[in-house]
XYZ file of C-alpha atoms in Angstrom:
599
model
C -29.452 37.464 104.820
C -32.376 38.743 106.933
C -35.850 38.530 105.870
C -37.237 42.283 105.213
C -39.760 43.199 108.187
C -39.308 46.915 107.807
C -40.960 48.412 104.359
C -38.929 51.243 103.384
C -40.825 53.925 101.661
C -39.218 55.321 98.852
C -35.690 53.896 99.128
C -33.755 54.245 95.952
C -30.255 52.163 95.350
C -29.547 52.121 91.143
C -27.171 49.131 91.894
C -26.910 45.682 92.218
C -25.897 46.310 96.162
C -28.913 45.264 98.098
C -28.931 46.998 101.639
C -30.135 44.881 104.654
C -33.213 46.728 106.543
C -33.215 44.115 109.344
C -35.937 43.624 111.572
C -35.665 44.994 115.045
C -36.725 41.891 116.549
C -33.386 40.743 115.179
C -31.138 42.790 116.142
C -28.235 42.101 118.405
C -28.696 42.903 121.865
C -27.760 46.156 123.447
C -25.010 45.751 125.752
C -25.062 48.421 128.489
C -22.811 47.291 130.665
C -18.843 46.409 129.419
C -17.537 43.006 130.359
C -15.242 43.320 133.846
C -12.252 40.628 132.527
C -10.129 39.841 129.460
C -12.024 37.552 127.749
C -15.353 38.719 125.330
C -18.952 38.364 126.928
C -20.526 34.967 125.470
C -24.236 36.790 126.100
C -26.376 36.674 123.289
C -25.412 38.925 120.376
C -21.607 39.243 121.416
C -19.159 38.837 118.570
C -18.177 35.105 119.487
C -21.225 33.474 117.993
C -21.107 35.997 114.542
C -20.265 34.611 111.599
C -17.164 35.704 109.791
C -17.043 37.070 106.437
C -21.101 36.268 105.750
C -23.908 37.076 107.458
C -25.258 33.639 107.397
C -23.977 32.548 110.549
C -25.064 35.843 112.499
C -27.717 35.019 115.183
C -30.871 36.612 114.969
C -33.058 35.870 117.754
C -31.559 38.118 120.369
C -34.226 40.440 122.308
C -35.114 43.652 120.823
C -33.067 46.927 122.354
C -34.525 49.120 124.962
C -36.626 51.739 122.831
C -35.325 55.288 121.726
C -36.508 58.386 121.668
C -40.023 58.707 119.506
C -39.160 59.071 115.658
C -37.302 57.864 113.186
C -39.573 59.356 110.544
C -38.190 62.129 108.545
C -41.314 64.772 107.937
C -39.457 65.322 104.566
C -37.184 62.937 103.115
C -33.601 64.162 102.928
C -32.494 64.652 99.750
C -28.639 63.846 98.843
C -27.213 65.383 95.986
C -25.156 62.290 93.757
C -23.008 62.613 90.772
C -22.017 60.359 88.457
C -23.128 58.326 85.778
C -24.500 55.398 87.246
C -25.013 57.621 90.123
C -22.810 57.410 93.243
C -22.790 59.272 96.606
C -19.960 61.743 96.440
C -17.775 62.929 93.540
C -15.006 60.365 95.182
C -14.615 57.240 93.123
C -14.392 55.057 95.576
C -18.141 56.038 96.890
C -21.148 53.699 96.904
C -24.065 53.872 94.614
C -26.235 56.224 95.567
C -29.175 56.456 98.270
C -30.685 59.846 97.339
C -33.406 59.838 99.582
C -34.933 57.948 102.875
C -38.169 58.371 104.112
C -38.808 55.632 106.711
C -38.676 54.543 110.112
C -34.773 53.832 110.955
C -35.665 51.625 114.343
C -34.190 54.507 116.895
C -31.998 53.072 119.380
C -30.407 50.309 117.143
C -27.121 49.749 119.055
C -25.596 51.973 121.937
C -24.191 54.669 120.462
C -27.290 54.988 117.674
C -30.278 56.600 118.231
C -32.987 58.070 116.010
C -31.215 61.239 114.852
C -27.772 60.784 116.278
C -24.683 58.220 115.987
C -21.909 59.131 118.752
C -18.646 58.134 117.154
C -14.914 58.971 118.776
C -11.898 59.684 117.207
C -9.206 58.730 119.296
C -6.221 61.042 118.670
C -2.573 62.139 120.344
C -1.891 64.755 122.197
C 1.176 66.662 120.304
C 2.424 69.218 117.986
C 1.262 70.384 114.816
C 2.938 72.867 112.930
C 1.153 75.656 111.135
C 2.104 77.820 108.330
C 1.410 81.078 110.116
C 3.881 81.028 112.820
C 3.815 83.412 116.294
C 7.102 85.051 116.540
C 8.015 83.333 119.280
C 7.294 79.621 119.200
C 8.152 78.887 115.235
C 4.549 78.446 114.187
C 4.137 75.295 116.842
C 0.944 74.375 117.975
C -0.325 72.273 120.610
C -3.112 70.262 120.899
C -5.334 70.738 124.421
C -4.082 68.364 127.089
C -4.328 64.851 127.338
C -7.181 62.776 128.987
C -9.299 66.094 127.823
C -12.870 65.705 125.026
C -13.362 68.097 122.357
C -17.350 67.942 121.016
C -17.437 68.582 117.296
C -20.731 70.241 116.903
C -19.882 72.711 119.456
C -19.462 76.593 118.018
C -16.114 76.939 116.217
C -13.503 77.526 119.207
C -15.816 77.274 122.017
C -14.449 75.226 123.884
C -10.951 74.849 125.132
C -10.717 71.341 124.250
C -10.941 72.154 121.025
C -8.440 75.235 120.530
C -5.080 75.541 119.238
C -2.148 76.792 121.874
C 1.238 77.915 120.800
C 4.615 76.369 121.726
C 5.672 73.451 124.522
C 3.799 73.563 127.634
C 1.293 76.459 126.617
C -1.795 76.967 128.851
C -3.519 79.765 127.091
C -5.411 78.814 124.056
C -5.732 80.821 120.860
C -9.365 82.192 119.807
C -8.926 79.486 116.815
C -9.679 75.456 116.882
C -6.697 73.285 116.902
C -5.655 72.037 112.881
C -6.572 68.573 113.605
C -10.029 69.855 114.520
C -10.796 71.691 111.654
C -10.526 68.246 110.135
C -12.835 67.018 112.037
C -15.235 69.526 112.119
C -15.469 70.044 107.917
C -15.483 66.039 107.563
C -18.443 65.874 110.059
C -20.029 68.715 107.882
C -19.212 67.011 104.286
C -20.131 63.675 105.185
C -23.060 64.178 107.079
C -24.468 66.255 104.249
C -23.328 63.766 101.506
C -23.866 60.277 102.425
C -26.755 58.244 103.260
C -27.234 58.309 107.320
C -30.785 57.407 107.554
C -32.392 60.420 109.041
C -29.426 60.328 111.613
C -26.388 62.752 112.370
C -23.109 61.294 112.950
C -21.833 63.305 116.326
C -18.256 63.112 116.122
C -16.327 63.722 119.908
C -12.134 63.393 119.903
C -10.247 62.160 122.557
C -6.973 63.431 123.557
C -5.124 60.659 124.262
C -1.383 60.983 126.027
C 1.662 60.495 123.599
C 3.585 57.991 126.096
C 1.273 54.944 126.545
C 1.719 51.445 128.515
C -1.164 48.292 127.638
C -2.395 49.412 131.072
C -3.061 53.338 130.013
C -4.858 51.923 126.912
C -6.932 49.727 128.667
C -8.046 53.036 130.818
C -8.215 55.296 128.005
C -11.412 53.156 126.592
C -12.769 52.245 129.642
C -12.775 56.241 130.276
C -14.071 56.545 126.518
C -16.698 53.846 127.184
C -18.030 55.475 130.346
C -18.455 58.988 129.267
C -19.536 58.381 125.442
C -20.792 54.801 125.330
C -19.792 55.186 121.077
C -21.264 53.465 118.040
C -17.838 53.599 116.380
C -14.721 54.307 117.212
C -11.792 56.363 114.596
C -8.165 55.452 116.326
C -5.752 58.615 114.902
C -3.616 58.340 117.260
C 0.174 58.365 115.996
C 2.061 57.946 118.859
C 2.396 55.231 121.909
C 1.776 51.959 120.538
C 0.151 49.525 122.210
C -3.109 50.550 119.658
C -4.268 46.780 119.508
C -4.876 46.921 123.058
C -7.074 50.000 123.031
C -8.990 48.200 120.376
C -9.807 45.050 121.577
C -10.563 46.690 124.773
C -13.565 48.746 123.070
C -14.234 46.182 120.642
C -15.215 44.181 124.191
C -17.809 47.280 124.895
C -19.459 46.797 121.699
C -17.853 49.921 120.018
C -16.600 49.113 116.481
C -13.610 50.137 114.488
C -12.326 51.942 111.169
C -9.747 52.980 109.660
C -7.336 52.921 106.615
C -4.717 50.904 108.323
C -2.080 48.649 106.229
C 0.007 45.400 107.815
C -2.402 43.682 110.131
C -3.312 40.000 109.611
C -6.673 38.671 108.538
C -6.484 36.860 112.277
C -6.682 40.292 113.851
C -9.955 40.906 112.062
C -11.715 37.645 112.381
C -10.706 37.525 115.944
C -12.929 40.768 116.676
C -15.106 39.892 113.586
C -17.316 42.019 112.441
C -16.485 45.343 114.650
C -13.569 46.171 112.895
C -12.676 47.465 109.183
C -10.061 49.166 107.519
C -9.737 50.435 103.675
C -6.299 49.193 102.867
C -5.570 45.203 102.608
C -5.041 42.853 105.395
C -1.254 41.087 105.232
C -2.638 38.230 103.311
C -3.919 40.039 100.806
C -0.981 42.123 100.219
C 1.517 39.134 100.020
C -1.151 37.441 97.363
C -0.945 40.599 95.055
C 3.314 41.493 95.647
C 4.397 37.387 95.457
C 1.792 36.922 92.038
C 3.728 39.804 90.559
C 7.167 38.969 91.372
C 6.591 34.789 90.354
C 4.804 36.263 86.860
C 6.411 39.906 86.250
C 10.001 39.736 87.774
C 11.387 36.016 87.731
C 11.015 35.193 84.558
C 12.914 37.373 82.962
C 16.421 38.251 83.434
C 18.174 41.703 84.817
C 17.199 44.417 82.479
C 16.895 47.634 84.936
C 20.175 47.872 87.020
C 22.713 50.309 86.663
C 26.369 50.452 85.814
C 28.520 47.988 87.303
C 25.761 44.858 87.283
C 25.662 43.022 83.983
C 22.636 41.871 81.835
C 21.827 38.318 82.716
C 20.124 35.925 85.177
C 18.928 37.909 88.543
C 20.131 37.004 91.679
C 18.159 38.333 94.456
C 18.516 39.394 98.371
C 15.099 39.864 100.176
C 15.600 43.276 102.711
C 12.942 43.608 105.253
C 12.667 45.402 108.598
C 13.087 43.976 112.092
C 12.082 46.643 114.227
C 9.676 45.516 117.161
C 7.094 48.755 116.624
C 6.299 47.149 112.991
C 5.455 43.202 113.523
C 2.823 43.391 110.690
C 5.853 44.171 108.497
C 7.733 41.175 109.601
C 4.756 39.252 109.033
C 4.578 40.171 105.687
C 7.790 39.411 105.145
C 7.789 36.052 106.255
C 4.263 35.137 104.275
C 6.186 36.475 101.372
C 9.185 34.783 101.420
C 7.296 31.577 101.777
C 5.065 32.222 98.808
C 8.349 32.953 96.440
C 9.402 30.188 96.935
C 6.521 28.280 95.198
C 6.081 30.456 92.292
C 4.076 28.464 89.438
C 6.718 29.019 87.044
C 9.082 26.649 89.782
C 11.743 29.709 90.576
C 12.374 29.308 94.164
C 13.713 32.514 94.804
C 14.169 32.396 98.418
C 16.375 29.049 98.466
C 20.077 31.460 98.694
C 19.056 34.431 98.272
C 20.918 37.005 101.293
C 18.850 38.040 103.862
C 18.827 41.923 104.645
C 17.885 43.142 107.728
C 17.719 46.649 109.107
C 16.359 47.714 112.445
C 14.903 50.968 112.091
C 12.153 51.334 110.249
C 10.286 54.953 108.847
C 13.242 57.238 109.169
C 13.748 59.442 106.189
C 16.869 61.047 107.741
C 17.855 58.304 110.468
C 21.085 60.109 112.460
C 21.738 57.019 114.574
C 25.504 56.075 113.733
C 23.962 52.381 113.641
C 21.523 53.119 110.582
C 24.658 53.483 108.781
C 26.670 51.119 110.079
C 24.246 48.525 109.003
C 23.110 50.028 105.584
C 27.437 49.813 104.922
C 27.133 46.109 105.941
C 24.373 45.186 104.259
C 25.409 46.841 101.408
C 28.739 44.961 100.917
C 26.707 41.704 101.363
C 24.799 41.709 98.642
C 27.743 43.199 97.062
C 29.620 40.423 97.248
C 26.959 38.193 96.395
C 26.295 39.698 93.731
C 22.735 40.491 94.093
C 21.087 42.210 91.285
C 17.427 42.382 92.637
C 16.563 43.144 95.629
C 12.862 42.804 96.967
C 12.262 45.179 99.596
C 9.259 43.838 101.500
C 7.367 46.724 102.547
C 8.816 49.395 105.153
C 11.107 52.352 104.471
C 14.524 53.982 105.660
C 17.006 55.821 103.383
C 20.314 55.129 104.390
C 20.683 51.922 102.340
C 19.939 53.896 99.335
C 22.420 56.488 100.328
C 25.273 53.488 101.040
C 24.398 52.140 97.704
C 25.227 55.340 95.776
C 28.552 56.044 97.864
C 29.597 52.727 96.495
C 28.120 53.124 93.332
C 26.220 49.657 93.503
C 23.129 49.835 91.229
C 21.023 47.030 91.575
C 16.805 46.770 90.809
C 14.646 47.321 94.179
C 11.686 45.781 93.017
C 9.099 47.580 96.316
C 6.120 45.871 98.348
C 4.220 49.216 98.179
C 3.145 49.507 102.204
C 1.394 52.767 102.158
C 3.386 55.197 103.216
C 6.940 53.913 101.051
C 5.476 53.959 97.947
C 4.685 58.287 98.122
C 5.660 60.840 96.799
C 7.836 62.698 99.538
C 9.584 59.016 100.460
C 10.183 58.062 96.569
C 12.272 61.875 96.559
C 14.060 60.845 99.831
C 15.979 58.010 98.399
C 18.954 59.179 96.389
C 18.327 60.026 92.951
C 20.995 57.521 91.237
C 20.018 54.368 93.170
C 16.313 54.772 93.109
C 15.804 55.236 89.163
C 16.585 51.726 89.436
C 13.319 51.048 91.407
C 9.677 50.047 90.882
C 6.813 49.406 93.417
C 3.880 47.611 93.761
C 1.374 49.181 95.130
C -2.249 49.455 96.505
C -2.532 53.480 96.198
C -4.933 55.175 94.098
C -4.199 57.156 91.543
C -3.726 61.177 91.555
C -3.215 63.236 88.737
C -3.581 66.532 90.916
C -3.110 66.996 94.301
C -5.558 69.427 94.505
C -8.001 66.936 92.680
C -7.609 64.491 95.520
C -10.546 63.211 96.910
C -9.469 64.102 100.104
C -9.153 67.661 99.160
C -12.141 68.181 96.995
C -14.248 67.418 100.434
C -12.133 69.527 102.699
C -12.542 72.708 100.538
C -16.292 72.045 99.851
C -16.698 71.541 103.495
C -14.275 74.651 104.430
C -14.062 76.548 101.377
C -11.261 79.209 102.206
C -8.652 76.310 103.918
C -5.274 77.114 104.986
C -2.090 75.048 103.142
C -1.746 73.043 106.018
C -5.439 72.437 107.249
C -5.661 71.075 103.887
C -2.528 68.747 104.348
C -4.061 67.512 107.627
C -7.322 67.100 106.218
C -6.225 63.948 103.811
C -4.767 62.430 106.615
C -8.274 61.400 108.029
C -9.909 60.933 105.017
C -9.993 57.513 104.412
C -10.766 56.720 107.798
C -14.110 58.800 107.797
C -14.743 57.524 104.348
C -14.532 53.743 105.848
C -17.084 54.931 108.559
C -19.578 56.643 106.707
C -19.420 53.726 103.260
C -20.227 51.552 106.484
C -23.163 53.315 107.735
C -24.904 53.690 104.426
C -24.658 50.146 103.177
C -26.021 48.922 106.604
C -29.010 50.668 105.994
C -31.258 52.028 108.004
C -31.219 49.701 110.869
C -27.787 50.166 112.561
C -25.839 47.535 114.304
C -22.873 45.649 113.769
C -24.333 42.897 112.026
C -26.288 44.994 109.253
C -22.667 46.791 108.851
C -21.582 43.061 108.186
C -24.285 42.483 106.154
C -24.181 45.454 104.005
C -20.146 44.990 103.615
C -20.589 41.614 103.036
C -23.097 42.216 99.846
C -20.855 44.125 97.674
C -20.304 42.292 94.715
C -16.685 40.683 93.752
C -15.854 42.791 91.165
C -12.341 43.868 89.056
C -11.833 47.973 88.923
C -12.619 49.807 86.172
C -10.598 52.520 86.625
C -7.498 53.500 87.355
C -9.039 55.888 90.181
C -11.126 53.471 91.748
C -9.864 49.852 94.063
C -11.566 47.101 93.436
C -13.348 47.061 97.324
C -15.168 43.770 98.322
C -15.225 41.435 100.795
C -13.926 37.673 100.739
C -15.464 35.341 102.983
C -13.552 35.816 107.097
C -12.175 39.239 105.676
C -12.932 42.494 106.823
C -10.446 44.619 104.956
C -11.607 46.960 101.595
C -8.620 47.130 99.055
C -8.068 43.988 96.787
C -6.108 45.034 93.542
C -2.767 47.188 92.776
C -0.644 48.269 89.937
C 2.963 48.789 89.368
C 4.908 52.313 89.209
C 8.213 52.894 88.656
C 10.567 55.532 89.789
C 11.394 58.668 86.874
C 14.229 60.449 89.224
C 14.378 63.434 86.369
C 10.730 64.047 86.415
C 9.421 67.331 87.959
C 8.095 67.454 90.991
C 3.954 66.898 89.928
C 2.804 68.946 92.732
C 5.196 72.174 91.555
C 7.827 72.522 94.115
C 10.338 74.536 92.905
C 13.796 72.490 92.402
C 12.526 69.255 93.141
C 12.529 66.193 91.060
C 11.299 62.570 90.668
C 7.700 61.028 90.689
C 6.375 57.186 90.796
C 5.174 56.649 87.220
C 2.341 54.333 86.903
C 2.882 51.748 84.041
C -0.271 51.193 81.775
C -1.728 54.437 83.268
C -2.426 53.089 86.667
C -4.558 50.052 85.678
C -5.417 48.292 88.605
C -5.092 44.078 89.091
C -6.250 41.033 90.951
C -3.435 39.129 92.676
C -2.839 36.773 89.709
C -3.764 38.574 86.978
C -1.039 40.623 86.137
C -0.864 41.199 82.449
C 2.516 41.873 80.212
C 6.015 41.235 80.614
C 8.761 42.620 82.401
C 7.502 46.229 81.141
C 8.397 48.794 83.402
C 10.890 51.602 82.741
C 9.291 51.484 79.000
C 7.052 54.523 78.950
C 8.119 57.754 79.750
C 5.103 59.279 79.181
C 3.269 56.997 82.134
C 1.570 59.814 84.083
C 2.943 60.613 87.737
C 1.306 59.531 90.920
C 0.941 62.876 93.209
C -0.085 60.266 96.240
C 1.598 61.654 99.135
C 2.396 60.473 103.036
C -0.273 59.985 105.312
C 1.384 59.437 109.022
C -1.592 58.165 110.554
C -1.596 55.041 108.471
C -0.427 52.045 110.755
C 1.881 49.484 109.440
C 1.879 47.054 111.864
């Protein structure tokens, strides 16, 4: 940890977080020109001689940057208004202690992309379709985002600018006088978080990026160059949902200097360490997720014998198949698959549950309704293996599909699914896809925080105070960002005032280890060579009679959270083979958010 150089008048943190105020001396070297080949720059302050997961090993004697623009003093300080009892930025639980005040000299032009009173970050989104709940009457409420390879500047006058507007239907040219859904998110996150969190005398400038919907490695690669060139950002948001080839756009603006967040789910601790410390995400890295899933299988599943199948599969000793995804788009998913299987078969209690279990494979992954012939085909097969084998558990490690739930009940096989929660199968929506008979025989665990409301969410308590008369579906966009942003800004605030990747590092790296206290909040900290937020989750299972907790009319089933939501440590799981008990656990009102990436 750095020496303090920099006196910071007045700077208030009620917490046992200490934010680094580095020295600008110190700081890592301004890089103004990106590096021409594939492999990273090995000039001083480039991320090859950081140290991961502690800011021990980060150099410090690079030169200072070339100087900003005069200021950095505030002429008042900047009051923020906290809540909480001890005190915390926003009304989100997840927030950091609160810094209700600065009144100091920030160090201006910190890193590019950071200047006195500005931070330039870029959300890197997908050109596509949206649709809205107020529909033209000739293009079934469609809207289109503005082309591709076009900017949109967030601070510009609502609908100003055409890169910003909303048009209507395929291939429209003229834009509507509105701004585009996926704006709006934007544009009331830049409002709420700027006003709300700790910046340090400094605006975050958010800019998005329409990227094109059909990419190649080689398009990425342009994309940030392009990006690089016009914005030269701090930070860097990827949104984009479709394409692939995201991990090439990274690295390739990790290379400039830019850093990353997100609230992305699958990726390996390698991935992070390799690009250490420019890029973060909110949800776990792969490792951490096969720690918490294999602890609570060896302590909370294997022990015990079959207690939660249905009709047809006979009380006794489980006998498991392991299901898992092989489609190419979702390699983070394999991964985890593979980590997992290992660790099962080493649980402390000696089951090895791997040694004959069947292994299910299916190769299409995140299709609610899948109308290939083949998804069926191979949910029939499958099926009928582990029908034959007799399989009464099956562990489903991470991913989603439906048609193995719908071969399950034409057959009338019941077995337990006991679910690696990945995100985006262990929601609301997905949970009411599967079909109704099979699925009350399932349970997940899971990372996701709990909801009582969804009009409590944290996600949509900032939209409205940021846009307080939303639409229903500028509201349903708006959580799809959220956690992203939320990575960003916790980032900038705990770096403190003197911005740069390493006081990001630094400030990340400080948070105390330390077990949740709620079931609303994760415990978020930061093991040594790990660069990922989320390290606990709790177990739900699946109520297929319960009404729908958000109020839609006719539909049924929820993911009940057993001991009210409580939140674990891989390897502290508490209790026996307990779920299905309570049918007064309290629904999860978690729902999808299609931006996540799982792999």
């Amino acid at each position: 940890m750095f020496i303090l150089a920099i006196l910071i008048a007045a700077l208030v943190l009620p917490s046992a977080l200490n934010l680094p105020q580095a020295n600008p001396s110190t700081v890592l070297e301004y890089a103004p020109i990106p590096p021409e080949d594939d492999d990273i720059s090995s000039n001083e302050g480039s991320i090859s001689e950081l140290g991961l997961g502690s800011s021990t090993g980060l150099s410090t004697g690079a030169p200072a940057p070339p100087p900003g623009p005069a200021g950095g003093k505030g002429q008042k300080p900047v009051t923020k208004r906290c809540v909480g009892k001890p005190p915390r930025q926003t009304e989100d639980p997840n927030s950091p202690p609160c810094v209700p005040f600065f009144d100091g000299d920030n160090g201006g032009v910190t890193w590019q992309g950071v200047k006195a009173d500005e931070i330039t970050v870029l959300v890197y989104a997908t050109s596509h379709l949206f649709i809205d709940e107020n529909p033209s009457s000739d293009t079934q409420g469609q809207e289109t985002t503005p082309p591709a390879g076009t900017y949109c500047d967030v601070d510009k006058p609502n609908a100003s600018e055409a890169n910003c507007a909303s048009y209507r239907g395929t291939g429209a040219t003229t834009r509507e006088p509105d701004d585009h859904t996926f704006v709006k998110m934007v544009r009331a996150y830049s409002r709420y978080f700027n006003e709300r969190f700790q910046t340090y005398n400094r605006h975050v400038h958010f800019h998005i990026f329409w990227s094109s919907g059909t990419q190649t490695p080689a398009t990425r690669r342009a994309d940030a160059q392009a990006n690089w060139e016009r914005l030269k950002p701090f930070a860097v948001i990827d949104a984009t949902i479709f394409g692939g080839h995201n991990e090439v756009y990274a690295e390739a603006m990790v290379k400039r200097r830019a850093m990353l967040f997100g609230a992305t789910a699958a990726i390996p601790a390698s991935y992070y360490r390799k690009f250490a410390p420019y890029i973060w995400s909110f949800w776990p890295d792969v490792e951490h997720w096969v720690d918490q899933y294999v602890s609570y299988v060896c302590t909370k599943v294997a022990p015990f014998p079959v207690a939660h199948a249905g009709a047809g599969i006979e009380p006794g000793e489980r006998k498991y198949a392991f299901m898992w995804t092989t489609d190419p788009e979702y390699q983070g998913l394999q991964l985890f698959a593979s980590l997992a299987r290992e660790g099962l078969q080493n649980c402390p209690n000696g089951a090895k549950l791997d040694v004959v279990a069947p292994k299910i494979t299916y190769s299409r992954n995140q299709f609610a309704e899948d109308a290939s012939p083949d998804a069926a085909t191979e949910a029939a097969t499958n099926i009928a293996t582990m029908q034959d084998q007799d399989v009464t558990t099956v562990l489903w490690l991470g991913g989603y599909e439906t048609a193995h739930s719908r071969q399950a009940s034409k057959v009338e096989y019941f077995p337990e699914w006991v679910v690696a929660g990945d995100q985006y199968n262990d929601t609301l929506e997905h949970g009411q896809a599967q079909e109704d008979d099979v699925w009350r025989h399932a349970w997940v665990v899971t990372n996701q925080l709990r909801e009582d409301k969804l009009e409590d969410s944290p996600c949509r308590q900032a939209f409205r105070e940021a846009e307080p008369r939303p639409t229903r579906n500028t509201e349903l966009e708006a959580c799809r960002g959220y956690r992203s942003i939320f990575t960003l800004f916790k980032a900038i605030q705990v770096a403190g005032p003197y911005l740069a990747p390493e006081t990001v590092d630094q400030g990340q790296h400080a948070i105390p280890r330390a077990a949740s206290v709620s079931s609303f909040i994760a415990a978020c900290f930061y093991d040594p060579g790990d660069y990922t937020c989320v390290k606990d989750a709790h177990e739900a299972w699946w109520d297929s009679s319960a009404p729908d907790p958000t109020g839609a009319p006719g539909v049924f089933g929820c993911y009940r959270m057993v001991r009210e939501g409580k939140r674990y440590l891989a390897g502290e799981w508490e209790g026996g083979d307990d779920v299905f008990q309570n049918q007064s656990d309290p629904c999860n009102t978690v729902n999808r958010d299609p931006a996540i990436s799982t792999g």
